[in-house]
Amino acid sequence: MVRETNLRVEDLIYPLFVMEGEGKQEEVASMPGCYRYTLDLLLKEVEEADNLGLGAIALFPLIPYHQKDNAGTESYHPNGLIPRAVRAIKQAVPDLVVITDVALDPYSSEGHDGIVRDGKILNDETVAVLVKQALIQAEAGADFVAPSDMMDGRIGAIRQALDAAGWIDVGILAYSAKYASAYYGPFRDALDSAPKFGDKKTYQMDAANATEAIKEVALDIAEGADIVMVKPALAYLDIICRLKHHVNVPIAAYNVSGEYAMIKAAGERGWIDEKKVILETLTSIKRAGADLILTYFAKEVALMLQILQARSTP
């Protein structure tokens, strides 16, 4: 009766990896229980998620290397992997909210979120490509586009382009406070998207900075972001909490691949009670102030919450 924070299935967004082919699912070695799905099997996973009450998914593509280049041209192919996946999902489960990643790293031969020249990231040239990518995803039926690149000015450019093209109802979930984190390793394994040189510290945030997060979020909201994101979640609960007192839009937090992998590894060894730690972890993220949580545990947690609810119902 007096519990202050309640984790609900409606709070969760389920990230999913899609790949080319048919009839295949490949487990990500560093993310036990997470798979890359071909589109036919992805649709079955999406339908299961919908049946469990999960209302939203976030899509990430594994792009074959021969389709990658420095300019990320495959990212805005009208019949590319993500547009095809979005169309198929919206046909199969029309009411499910589909969120699409807007970034170049899955499509880049350099593994960076932007176009590279002489070892440097070209901000404005990259933004122009991100706009094309977002428009293709909106046309395919995406409900939200989610720029995860951290290029300056991309939220405003994407909002302006979406509105001009008539996609006024397509929202923007902005990765506004995305840190240059070591917690992303398993995700990069899943999509074969690790940087081919250097790191991402010139455009993602310094782990030591908090005030900068408030500034970045304020800029994105001013440019038209509907939801703002903090990524990763666990090492940045203080950032989520600070933002909750500064913004009046929903805050999402990404319970990222490294956080998932650590719990799974400890659970497999019997060092922790995995299910209890999962629920405690996600509750802590919500308690800090997150309205939405992207988590690879989404489907598992939805099942756990169903069981808990059934036990508490007379």
Coordinates of C-alpha atoms in Angstrom, one line a residue:
M1 CA 0.0 0.0 0.0
V2 CA 2.8 2.4 0.7
R3 CA 5.2 1.4 -2.0
E4 CA 6.5 4.6 -3.7
T5 CA 7.7 3.1 -7.0
N6 CA 6.0 0.4 -9.0
L7 CA 7.6 -1.2 -12.1
R8 CA 5.0 -1.9 -14.8
V9 CA 5.1 -3.7 -18.1
E10 CA 3.9 -0.4 -19.7
D11 CA 7.2 1.2 -18.7
L12 CA 9.3 -1.1 -20.8
I13 CA 10.6 -0.9 -24.4
Y14 CA 12.1 -4.1 -25.9
P15 CA 15.2 -3.6 -28.1
L16 CA 15.5 -6.2 -30.9
F17 CA 18.2 -7.0 -33.4
V18 CA 17.2 -7.8 -37.0
M19 CA 19.3 -9.3 -39.7
E20 CA 19.0 -10.4 -43.4
G21 CA 18.0 -14.0 -44.3
E22 CA 15.2 -16.3 -43.4
G23 CA 14.5 -18.9 -40.7
K24 CA 17.4 -18.0 -38.5
Q25 CA 18.1 -16.7 -35.0
E26 CA 21.6 -16.3 -33.7
E27 CA 22.4 -15.8 -30.1
V28 CA 24.7 -12.9 -29.3
A29 CA 27.6 -14.6 -27.5
S30 CA 28.2 -11.8 -25.0
M31 CA 24.4 -11.4 -24.4
P32 CA 23.0 -14.8 -23.4
G33 CA 19.3 -15.0 -24.2
C34 CA 19.4 -12.2 -26.8
Y35 CA 19.2 -13.0 -30.5
R36 CA 19.6 -11.6 -33.9
Y37 CA 16.5 -12.5 -35.8
T38 CA 15.7 -12.7 -39.5
L39 CA 12.5 -10.9 -40.3
D40 CA 10.2 -13.9 -40.4
L41 CA 11.3 -15.0 -36.9
L42 CA 11.4 -11.3 -35.7
L43 CA 7.7 -11.1 -36.4
K44 CA 7.1 -14.1 -34.1
E45 CA 9.1 -12.5 -31.3
V46 CA 7.3 -9.2 -31.8
E47 CA 3.9 -10.9 -31.6
E48 CA 5.0 -12.7 -28.4
A49 CA 6.1 -9.4 -26.9
D50 CA 2.7 -7.8 -27.8
N51 CA 0.8 -10.7 -26.2
L52 CA 2.8 -10.1 -23.0
G53 CA 1.6 -6.5 -22.9
L54 CA 4.8 -4.8 -24.1
G55 CA 3.7 -1.8 -26.0
A56 CA 6.9 -0.7 -27.8
I57 CA 10.0 -2.1 -29.5
A58 CA 13.2 -0.5 -30.6
L59 CA 14.9 -1.9 -33.8
F60 CA 18.6 -2.3 -34.5
P61 CA 20.0 -3.8 -37.8
L62 CA 22.9 -6.1 -38.4
I63 CA 24.1 -4.9 -41.8
P64 CA 26.4 -7.1 -44.0
Y65 CA 29.8 -5.6 -44.3
H66 CA 29.6 -5.4 -48.1
Q67 CA 26.7 -2.9 -47.7
K68 CA 28.7 -0.6 -45.4
D69 CA 30.5 2.5 -46.5
N70 CA 31.9 5.7 -44.9
A71 CA 28.8 7.7 -45.9
G72 CA 26.3 5.2 -44.5
T73 CA 24.3 5.2 -47.8
E74 CA 22.5 1.9 -46.9
S75 CA 20.9 3.7 -43.9
Y76 CA 18.5 5.6 -46.2
H77 CA 17.8 2.8 -48.8
P78 CA 14.0 2.8 -49.2
N79 CA 13.9 -1.0 -49.3
G80 CA 16.7 -1.5 -46.7
L81 CA 16.5 -3.9 -43.8
I82 CA 14.9 -1.5 -41.3
P83 CA 12.2 -0.1 -43.6
R84 CA 11.2 -3.6 -44.6
A85 CA 11.1 -4.7 -41.0
V86 CA 9.0 -1.7 -39.9
R87 CA 6.5 -2.3 -42.7
A88 CA 6.1 -5.9 -41.8
I89 CA 5.8 -5.3 -38.1
K90 CA 3.1 -2.6 -38.6
Q91 CA 1.2 -4.9 -40.8
A92 CA 1.4 -7.8 -38.3
V93 CA 0.9 -5.8 -35.1
P94 CA -0.5 -2.3 -36.1
D95 CA -0.9 -0.9 -32.6
L96 CA 2.7 -1.7 -31.4
V97 CA 4.9 1.4 -31.1
V98 CA 7.9 0.9 -33.4
I99 CA 11.0 3.0 -32.6
T100 CA 13.8 3.1 -35.1
D101 CA 17.5 3.9 -34.5
V102 CA 18.9 6.9 -36.4
A103 CA 22.6 6.6 -36.6
L104 CA 25.4 5.7 -39.0
D105 CA 27.4 3.2 -36.9
P106 CA 25.6 0.0 -38.0
Y107 CA 26.0 1.1 -41.6
S108 CA 29.5 2.7 -41.4
S109 CA 32.6 0.9 -42.7
E110 CA 34.4 2.9 -40.0
G111 CA 32.1 1.9 -37.2
H112 CA 31.5 5.5 -36.2
D113 CA 28.2 7.4 -35.8
G114 CA 29.3 10.0 -38.4
I115 CA 31.0 10.4 -41.7
V116 CA 34.8 10.3 -41.2
R117 CA 37.4 12.5 -43.0
D118 CA 41.1 12.5 -42.0
G119 CA 40.3 10.8 -38.7
K120 CA 37.6 13.4 -37.8
I121 CA 33.8 13.2 -37.6
L122 CA 32.0 15.6 -40.0
N123 CA 29.0 16.9 -38.0
D124 CA 27.0 18.7 -40.6
E125 CA 27.6 16.2 -43.4
T126 CA 26.5 13.5 -41.0
V127 CA 23.3 15.4 -40.0
A128 CA 22.3 15.6 -43.7
V129 CA 22.5 11.7 -43.9
L130 CA 20.6 11.3 -40.6
V131 CA 17.7 13.4 -42.0
K132 CA 17.5 11.1 -45.0
Q133 CA 17.5 8.1 -42.8
A134 CA 14.8 9.4 -40.5
L135 CA 12.5 10.3 -43.5
I136 CA 12.8 6.8 -44.9
Q137 CA 11.9 5.3 -41.5
A138 CA 9.0 7.6 -41.1
E139 CA 7.7 6.7 -44.6
A140 CA 8.0 3.0 -43.7
G141 CA 5.7 3.5 -40.6
A142 CA 8.0 4.2 -37.7
D143 CA 6.1 5.8 -34.8
F144 CA 9.3 7.3 -33.3
V145 CA 12.7 7.9 -34.8
A146 CA 15.5 7.8 -32.2
P147 CA 18.7 9.7 -33.1
S148 CA 21.5 8.0 -31.1
D149 CA 24.5 9.6 -32.7
M150 CA 25.0 12.8 -30.6
M151 CA 25.7 15.0 -33.6
D152 CA 25.0 18.7 -32.9
G153 CA 21.8 20.1 -34.4
R154 CA 20.4 16.8 -35.6
I155 CA 17.1 17.0 -33.6
G156 CA 16.1 20.3 -35.1
A157 CA 17.1 19.2 -38.6
I158 CA 15.1 16.0 -38.4
R159 CA 12.1 17.7 -36.9
Q160 CA 12.0 20.3 -39.6
A161 CA 12.4 17.6 -42.3
L162 CA 9.7 15.4 -40.9
D163 CA 7.2 18.3 -40.6
A164 CA 8.0 19.5 -44.1
A165 CA 7.4 16.0 -45.5
G166 CA 4.0 15.7 -43.7
W167 CA 5.2 13.3 -40.9
I168 CA 4.0 15.6 -38.1
D169 CA 2.8 12.7 -36.0
V170 CA 6.2 10.9 -36.0
G171 CA 7.9 11.5 -32.7
I172 CA 11.5 11.9 -31.8
L173 CA 13.1 10.0 -29.0
A174 CA 16.4 11.7 -28.6
Y175 CA 19.5 10.1 -27.1
S176 CA 20.2 13.4 -25.5
A177 CA 22.7 12.4 -22.7
K178 CA 24.6 9.5 -24.3
Y179 CA 27.9 8.9 -22.6
A180 CA 31.1 7.6 -24.2
S181 CA 30.7 4.4 -22.2
A182 CA 32.5 1.1 -21.8
Y183 CA 29.2 -0.6 -21.2
Y184 CA 28.4 -0.8 -25.0
G185 CA 30.7 -3.7 -25.9
P186 CA 28.1 -6.5 -26.2
F187 CA 25.8 -4.3 -28.4
R188 CA 28.7 -3.6 -30.8
D189 CA 29.3 -7.4 -30.9
A190 CA 25.6 -7.9 -31.8
L191 CA 25.8 -5.5 -34.7
D192 CA 29.5 -5.7 -35.6
S193 CA 29.6 -2.0 -35.2
A194 CA 32.7 -1.3 -33.1
P195 CA 34.8 1.7 -34.2
K196 CA 37.6 0.8 -36.6
F197 CA 39.8 3.4 -35.0
G198 CA 39.9 5.6 -31.9
D199 CA 36.8 6.0 -29.7
K200 CA 33.6 8.1 -29.6
K201 CA 34.7 10.7 -27.0
T202 CA 34.7 13.6 -29.5
Y203 CA 30.9 13.4 -29.9
Q204 CA 29.6 11.4 -27.0
M205 CA 29.7 12.7 -23.4
D206 CA 32.4 12.5 -20.8
A207 CA 31.4 10.1 -18.0
A208 CA 32.6 12.7 -15.5
N209 CA 30.1 15.4 -16.7
A210 CA 26.7 16.0 -15.2
T211 CA 25.9 19.7 -15.9
E212 CA 26.6 19.1 -19.6
A213 CA 23.7 16.5 -19.6
I214 CA 21.3 19.2 -18.6
K215 CA 22.6 21.5 -21.4
E216 CA 22.4 18.7 -24.0
V217 CA 18.9 17.8 -23.0
A218 CA 17.7 21.4 -23.0
L219 CA 19.0 21.8 -26.5
D220 CA 17.3 18.7 -27.8
I221 CA 14.0 19.7 -26.3
A222 CA 14.3 23.2 -27.8
E223 CA 14.9 21.6 -31.2
G224 CA 11.8 19.4 -30.9
A225 CA 12.5 16.2 -29.0
D226 CA 9.4 14.5 -27.6
I227 CA 11.3 12.1 -25.3
V228 CA 14.9 12.4 -24.0
M229 CA 17.2 9.5 -23.2
V230 CA 20.0 8.9 -20.7
K231 CA 22.3 6.1 -21.8
P232 CA 23.6 4.0 -20.0
A233 CA 21.3 3.8 -17.0
L234 CA 22.9 2.3 -14.0
A235 CA 26.1 4.3 -13.8
Y236 CA 24.1 7.5 -14.5
L237 CA 21.1 7.2 -12.1
D238 CA 22.2 10.6 -10.7
I239 CA 21.8 12.1 -14.2
I240 CA 18.3 10.7 -14.6
C241 CA 17.4 12.1 -11.2
R242 CA 18.8 15.6 -12.0
L243 CA 17.0 15.7 -15.3
K244 CA 13.7 14.8 -13.7
H245 CA 13.8 18.1 -11.9
H246 CA 14.7 20.1 -15.0
V247 CA 12.6 18.8 -17.9
N248 CA 8.8 18.5 -18.6
V249 CA 9.0 15.8 -21.2
P250 CA 9.2 12.0 -20.6
I251 CA 12.7 10.6 -19.7
A252 CA 13.8 7.3 -21.1
A253 CA 16.8 5.3 -19.8
Y254 CA 18.7 2.6 -21.7
N255 CA 19.6 -0.4 -19.5
V256 CA 22.4 -1.2 -21.9
S257 CA 24.0 -4.4 -23.2
G258 CA 26.9 -4.3 -20.7
E259 CA 24.6 -4.0 -17.8
Y260 CA 22.5 -6.9 -19.1
A261 CA 25.6 -9.0 -19.7
M262 CA 26.9 -8.5 -16.2
I263 CA 23.7 -9.6 -14.6
K264 CA 23.4 -12.6 -16.9
A265 CA 27.1 -13.7 -16.3
A266 CA 26.7 -13.5 -12.5
G267 CA 23.3 -15.3 -12.7
E268 CA 24.7 -18.1 -14.7
R269 CA 27.4 -18.6 -12.1
G270 CA 25.0 -18.7 -9.3
W271 CA 26.5 -15.6 -7.7
I272 CA 23.3 -13.7 -7.5
D273 CA 19.5 -14.4 -7.6
E274 CA 19.2 -13.2 -11.2
K275 CA 15.4 -12.6 -11.3
K276 CA 15.5 -10.5 -8.1
V277 CA 18.5 -8.5 -9.3
I278 CA 16.7 -7.8 -12.6
L279 CA 13.6 -6.4 -10.9
E280 CA 15.7 -4.5 -8.3
T281 CA 17.8 -3.0 -11.1
L282 CA 14.9 -1.8 -13.3
T283 CA 13.0 -0.5 -10.2
S284 CA 16.1 1.6 -9.3
I285 CA 16.1 3.1 -12.8
K286 CA 12.4 4.0 -12.5
R287 CA 12.9 5.3 -8.9
A288 CA 15.6 7.6 -10.2
G289 CA 13.0 9.2 -12.5
A290 CA 12.9 7.3 -15.7
D291 CA 9.4 7.2 -17.3
L292 CA 10.5 4.6 -19.9
I293 CA 13.2 1.9 -19.8
L294 CA 14.8 0.3 -22.8
T295 CA 15.9 -3.1 -21.6
Y296 CA 16.8 -6.5 -23.1
F297 CA 15.1 -8.0 -20.0
A298 CA 11.7 -6.6 -21.2
K299 CA 10.1 -9.9 -22.2
E300 CA 11.5 -11.7 -19.2
V301 CA 10.2 -9.0 -16.8
A302 CA 6.8 -8.9 -18.5
L303 CA 6.5 -12.6 -17.6
M304 CA 7.7 -12.1 -14.1
L305 CA 5.2 -9.2 -13.5
Q306 CA 2.4 -11.4 -14.8
I307 CA 3.3 -14.1 -12.3
L308 CA 3.6 -11.6 -9.4
Q309 CA 0.2 -10.0 -10.3
A310 CA -1.4 -13.4 -10.5
R311 CA -0.1 -14.3 -7.0
S312 CA -1.4 -11.1 -5.5
T313 CA -4.8 -11.4 -7.1
P314 CA -7.4 -13.1 -4.7

